[in-house]
Protein backbone atom coordinates (compact mmCIF):
# COMPACT_ATOMS: atom_id res chain seq x y z
CA UNK A 1 0.00 0.00 0.00
CA UNK A 2 1.47 3.34 -1.06
CA UNK A 3 1.04 6.40 1.09
CA UNK A 4 0.77 9.97 -0.09
CA UNK A 5 3.64 12.44 0.32
CA UNK A 6 1.47 14.44 2.75
CA UNK A 7 0.79 11.43 4.98
CA UNK A 8 4.49 10.50 4.89
CA UNK A 9 5.39 14.03 5.91
CA UNK A 10 2.82 14.03 8.73
CA UNK A 11 4.13 10.67 9.99
CA UNK A 12 7.72 11.96 9.90
CA UNK A 13 6.69 15.14 11.74
CA UNK A 14 5.05 13.03 14.47
CA UNK A 15 8.13 10.81 14.76
CA UNK A 16 10.43 13.83 15.00
CA UNK A 17 8.22 15.41 17.66
CA UNK A 18 7.73 12.27 19.72
CA UNK A 19 11.34 11.11 19.40
CA UNK A 20 14.18 13.46 18.58
CA UNK A 21 12.54 16.70 19.75
CA UNK A 22 11.62 15.19 23.13
CA UNK A 23 15.07 13.64 23.61
CA UNK A 24 16.84 16.90 22.78
CA UNK A 25 14.58 18.83 25.16
CA UNK A 26 15.32 16.29 27.92
CA UNK A 27 19.05 16.63 27.22
CA UNK A 28 18.70 20.40 27.60
CA UNK A 29 17.00 20.01 30.99
CA UNK A 30 19.74 17.63 32.15
CA UNK A 31 22.38 20.14 31.07
CA UNK A 32 20.53 22.86 33.01
CA UNK A 33 20.67 20.70 36.14
CA UNK A 34 24.42 20.12 35.80
CA UNK A 35 25.07 23.80 35.03
CA UNK A 36 23.22 24.70 38.24
CA UNK A 37 25.55 22.58 40.39
CA UNK A 38 27.35 25.03 42.73
CA UNK A 39 30.44 22.76 42.87
CA UNK A 40 31.03 22.98 39.11
CA UNK A 41 34.22 24.81 38.09
CA UNK A 42 33.88 27.85 35.82
CA UNK A 43 35.57 26.42 32.67
CA UNK A 44 33.26 23.39 32.80
CA UNK A 45 30.23 25.62 33.40
CA UNK A 46 31.16 27.75 30.38
CA UNK A 47 31.56 24.69 28.16
CA UNK A 48 28.26 23.24 29.37
CA UNK A 49 26.51 26.55 28.67
CA UNK A 50 27.87 26.40 25.12
CA UNK A 51 26.56 22.85 24.80
CA UNK A 52 23.20 24.01 26.19
CA UNK A 53 23.02 26.78 23.59
CA UNK A 54 23.81 24.26 20.85
CA UNK A 55 21.13 21.92 22.19
CA UNK A 56 18.58 24.76 22.23
CA UNK A 57 19.45 25.61 18.63
CA UNK A 58 19.01 21.95 17.67
CA UNK A 59 15.60 21.83 19.38
CA UNK A 60 14.54 24.92 17.44
CA UNK A 61 15.82 23.43 14.20
CA UNK A 62 13.81 20.24 14.79
CA UNK A 63 10.71 22.32 15.62
CA UNK A 64 11.17 24.30 12.40
CA UNK A 65 11.49 21.04 10.50
CA UNK A 66 8.30 19.71 12.09
CA UNK A 67 6.50 22.93 11.15
CA UNK A 68 7.77 22.72 7.56
CA UNK A 69 6.71 19.08 7.29
CA UNK A 70 3.20 19.84 8.51
CA UNK A 71 2.62 23.10 6.67
CA UNK A 72 2.96 23.58 2.96
CA UNK A 73 4.60 26.87 2.29
CA UNK A 74 3.02 29.66 0.28
CA UNK A 75 6.49 31.11 -0.24
CA UNK A 76 8.38 30.72 -3.47
CA UNK A 77 11.49 28.58 -3.49
CA UNK A 78 13.66 31.75 -3.71
CA UNK A 79 11.87 33.21 -0.67
CA UNK A 80 12.29 29.96 1.24
CA UNK A 81 16.01 29.78 0.43
CA UNK A 82 16.44 33.47 1.32
CA UNK A 83 14.84 32.81 4.70
CA UNK A 84 16.91 29.69 5.34
CA UNK A 85 20.37 31.01 4.40
CA UNK A 86 20.86 33.52 7.24
CA UNK A 87 19.94 30.86 9.80
CA UNK A 88 22.31 28.27 8.36
CA UNK A 89 25.21 30.67 7.84
CA UNK A 90 24.78 32.86 10.94
CA UNK A 91 28.06 31.82 12.57
CA UNK A 92 30.12 32.13 9.39
CA UNK A 93 31.42 34.88 7.15
CA UNK A 94 30.07 33.16 4.03
CA UNK A 95 28.35 35.56 1.65
CA UNK A 96 25.56 34.39 -0.62
CA UNK A 97 23.63 35.47 -3.68
CA UNK A 98 20.34 34.15 -5.00
CA UNK A 99 19.03 35.03 -8.44
CA UNK A 100 16.04 33.98 -10.49
CA UNK A 101 12.81 32.28 -9.50
CA UNK A 102 10.99 29.03 -10.13
CA UNK A 103 7.30 28.28 -10.12
CA UNK A 104 7.05 24.79 -8.67
CA UNK A 105 4.36 22.35 -7.88
CA UNK A 106 3.94 22.12 -4.12
CA UNK A 107 5.04 18.48 -4.10
CA UNK A 108 8.58 19.44 -5.22
CA UNK A 109 9.08 22.52 -3.05
CA UNK A 110 9.94 20.70 0.17
CA UNK A 111 12.37 18.22 -1.38
CA UNK A 112 14.19 20.86 -3.41
CA UNK A 113 14.47 23.08 -0.35
CA UNK A 114 15.89 20.19 1.71
CA UNK A 115 18.38 19.48 -1.09
CA UNK A 116 19.56 23.09 -1.15
CA UNK A 117 19.84 22.99 2.64
CA UNK A 118 22.09 19.92 2.45
CA UNK A 119 24.30 21.60 -0.18
CA UNK A 120 24.59 24.71 2.01
CA UNK A 121 25.56 22.61 5.03
CA UNK A 122 28.15 20.75 2.93
CA UNK A 123 29.62 24.09 1.82
CA UNK A 124 29.67 25.35 5.39
CA UNK A 125 31.18 22.23 6.93
CA UNK A 126 33.48 20.86 4.24
CA UNK A 127 34.30 23.37 1.50
CA UNK A 128 35.92 26.22 3.42
CA UNK A 129 34.18 28.61 1.05
CA UNK A 130 33.62 32.36 1.19
CA UNK A 131 30.75 32.68 -1.30
CA UNK A 132 27.69 30.70 -2.35
CA UNK A 133 25.72 31.41 -5.53
CA UNK A 134 22.28 29.96 -6.21
CA UNK A 135 20.70 30.54 -9.61
CA UNK A 136 17.11 29.49 -10.24
CA UNK A 137 15.43 29.13 -13.62
CA UNK A 138 12.53 27.25 -15.17
CA UNK A 139 13.97 23.72 -15.11
CA UNK A 140 17.06 23.85 -12.93
CA UNK A 141 18.78 25.17 -9.86
CA UNK A 142 22.51 25.85 -10.12
CA UNK A 143 24.39 25.84 -6.83
CA UNK A 144 28.03 26.90 -6.63
CA UNK A 145 30.50 27.71 -3.89
CA UNK A 146 34.10 28.90 -4.17
CA UNK A 147 35.52 26.48 -1.64
CA UNK A 148 37.94 23.61 -1.79
CA UNK A 149 35.90 20.67 -2.98
CA UNK A 150 37.27 17.20 -2.26
CA UNK A 151 35.36 15.15 -4.84
CA UNK A 152 36.57 11.77 -3.55
CA UNK A 153 35.61 12.59 0.02
CA UNK A 154 32.14 13.79 -0.98
CA UNK A 155 31.49 10.77 -3.19
CA UNK A 156 32.04 8.54 -0.19
CA UNK A 157 29.65 10.48 2.06
CA UNK A 158 25.96 9.96 2.70
CA UNK A 159 25.03 13.58 1.95
CA UNK A 160 25.23 13.36 -1.84
CA UNK A 161 23.64 9.92 -1.84
CA UNK A 162 20.72 11.31 0.18
CA UNK A 163 20.43 14.26 -2.20
CA UNK A 164 20.31 11.97 -5.25
CA UNK A 165 17.70 9.74 -3.61
CA UNK A 166 15.56 12.74 -2.62
CA UNK A 167 15.76 14.20 -6.13
CA UNK A 168 14.98 10.86 -7.81
CA UNK A 169 11.81 10.68 -5.70
CA UNK A 170 10.52 13.86 -7.38
CA UNK A 171 11.85 13.08 -10.87
CA UNK A 172 14.87 15.38 -10.64
CA UNK A 173 18.58 14.74 -11.18
CA UNK A 174 21.87 16.08 -9.87
CA UNK A 175 24.85 16.88 -12.08
CA UNK A 176 28.12 17.82 -10.45
CA UNK A 177 31.40 19.31 -11.57
CA UNK A 178 33.83 20.26 -8.82
CA UNK A 179 31.89 22.60 -6.52
CA UNK A 180 29.04 23.34 -8.94
CA UNK A 181 25.85 21.33 -8.65
CA UNK A 182 22.97 21.49 -11.12
CA UNK A 183 19.59 20.17 -10.02
CA UNK A 184 17.40 19.51 -13.06
CA UNK A 185 13.69 18.81 -12.86
CA UNK A 186 10.56 18.73 -14.98
XYZ file of C-alpha atoms in Angstrom, residues 3-184:
182
model
C 1.044 6.397 1.093
C 0.773 9.966 -0.092
C 3.639 12.441 0.323
C 1.471 14.441 2.746
C 0.787 11.432 4.982
C 4.494 10.503 4.886
C 5.390 14.032 5.912
C 2.823 14.026 8.733
C 4.129 10.675 9.987
C 7.722 11.956 9.897
C 6.690 15.140 11.735
C 5.052 13.030 14.470
C 8.129 10.813 14.755
C 10.429 13.834 15.002
C 8.219 15.411 17.659
C 7.729 12.273 19.718
C 11.339 11.112 19.403
C 14.182 13.462 18.578
C 12.544 16.703 19.754
C 11.624 15.193 23.130
C 15.069 13.636 23.611
C 16.841 16.905 22.776
C 14.584 18.830 25.157
C 15.319 16.293 27.920
C 19.046 16.635 27.222
C 18.697 20.401 27.604
C 16.999 20.008 30.987
C 19.736 17.628 32.155
C 22.379 20.136 31.071
C 20.527 22.859 33.013
C 20.671 20.697 36.143
C 24.416 20.124 35.802
C 25.073 23.801 35.030
C 23.217 24.695 38.240
C 25.546 22.582 40.389
C 27.349 25.025 42.733
C 30.439 22.763 42.867
C 31.028 22.985 39.105
C 34.216 24.805 38.094
C 33.880 27.852 35.819
C 35.571 26.417 32.675
C 33.259 23.393 32.799
C 30.225 25.622 33.401
C 31.164 27.754 30.376
C 31.562 24.691 28.158
C 28.264 23.242 29.370
C 26.512 26.550 28.669
C 27.866 26.402 25.116
C 26.558 22.851 24.796
C 23.204 24.006 26.188
C 23.017 26.781 23.590
C 23.807 24.263 20.850
C 21.130 21.924 22.195
C 18.578 24.762 22.231
C 19.453 25.611 18.628
C 19.005 21.953 17.675
C 15.600 21.827 19.381
C 14.543 24.923 17.444
C 15.824 23.426 14.202
C 13.810 20.238 14.790
C 10.710 22.318 15.623
C 11.175 24.300 12.400
C 11.492 21.040 10.497
C 8.303 19.709 12.086
C 6.500 22.926 11.150
C 7.770 22.721 7.564
C 6.715 19.083 7.285
C 3.203 19.841 8.513
C 2.619 23.104 6.666
C 2.955 23.577 2.962
C 4.600 26.875 2.289
C 3.022 29.661 0.275
C 6.492 31.107 -0.236
C 8.378 30.725 -3.472
C 11.493 28.575 -3.489
C 13.655 31.747 -3.706
C 11.866 33.211 -0.670
C 12.292 29.958 1.241
C 16.012 29.783 0.427
C 16.443 33.466 1.321
C 14.840 32.807 4.697
C 16.908 29.686 5.337
C 20.372 31.007 4.399
C 20.859 33.521 7.237
C 19.938 30.856 9.800
C 22.313 28.266 8.358
C 25.209 30.675 7.839
C 24.785 32.858 10.944
C 28.057 31.820 12.574
C 30.122 32.129 9.386
C 31.415 34.877 7.146
C 30.074 33.159 4.030
C 28.349 35.560 1.646
C 25.564 34.395 -0.620
C 23.629 35.473 -3.682
C 20.335 34.147 -4.997
C 19.032 35.028 -8.439
C 16.036 33.975 -10.493
C 12.813 32.280 -9.500
C 10.991 29.033 -10.133
C 7.304 28.279 -10.119
C 7.053 24.789 -8.670
C 4.358 22.348 -7.882
C 3.943 22.123 -4.115
C 5.045 18.476 -4.100
C 8.582 19.439 -5.222
C 9.076 22.519 -3.053
C 9.938 20.703 0.172
C 12.371 18.218 -1.376
C 14.186 20.860 -3.414
C 14.473 23.080 -0.353
C 15.892 20.189 1.708
C 18.376 19.477 -1.091
C 19.558 23.093 -1.152
C 19.844 22.993 2.639
C 22.090 19.923 2.451
C 24.300 21.600 -0.176
C 24.590 24.714 2.007
C 25.560 22.615 5.026
C 28.149 20.753 2.931
C 29.622 24.090 1.819
C 29.668 25.346 5.389
C 31.179 22.226 6.934
C 33.483 20.862 4.239
C 34.295 23.366 1.501
C 35.922 26.218 3.420
C 34.179 28.614 1.046
C 33.618 32.358 1.191
C 30.749 32.675 -1.303
C 27.692 30.702 -2.346
C 25.722 31.415 -5.528
C 22.284 29.956 -6.209
C 20.699 30.540 -9.614
C 17.106 29.485 -10.239
C 15.429 29.130 -13.617
C 12.528 27.248 -15.165
C 13.969 23.718 -15.111
C 17.060 23.848 -12.935
C 18.785 25.172 -9.864
C 22.510 25.850 -10.121
C 24.391 25.836 -6.830
C 28.034 26.895 -6.632
C 30.501 27.712 -3.894
C 34.099 28.904 -4.174
C 35.517 26.477 -1.644
C 37.938 23.609 -1.794
C 35.897 20.666 -2.976
C 37.265 17.198 -2.264
C 35.363 15.151 -4.844
C 36.566 11.767 -3.554
C 35.613 12.588 0.018
C 32.142 13.794 -0.984
C 31.486 10.767 -3.192
C 32.042 8.544 -0.189
C 29.646 10.482 2.056
C 25.964 9.959 2.703
C 25.035 13.583 1.953
C 25.235 13.358 -1.840
C 23.637 9.918 -1.839
C 20.722 11.308 0.176
C 20.435 14.262 -2.203
C 20.311 11.972 -5.245
C 17.696 9.743 -3.607
C 15.561 12.743 -2.621
C 15.764 14.200 -6.127
C 14.978 10.862 -7.806
C 11.807 10.683 -5.701
C 10.519 13.861 -7.384
C 11.846 13.080 -10.869
C 14.873 15.378 -10.644
C 18.576 14.742 -11.178
C 21.866 16.083 -9.872
C 24.846 16.885 -12.082
C 28.124 17.819 -10.451
C 31.403 19.306 -11.574
C 33.825 20.257 -8.816
C 31.891 22.601 -6.517
C 29.042 23.340 -8.937
C 25.847 21.325 -8.648
C 22.972 21.489 -11.121
C 19.585 20.168 -10.025
C 17.405 19.510 -13.062
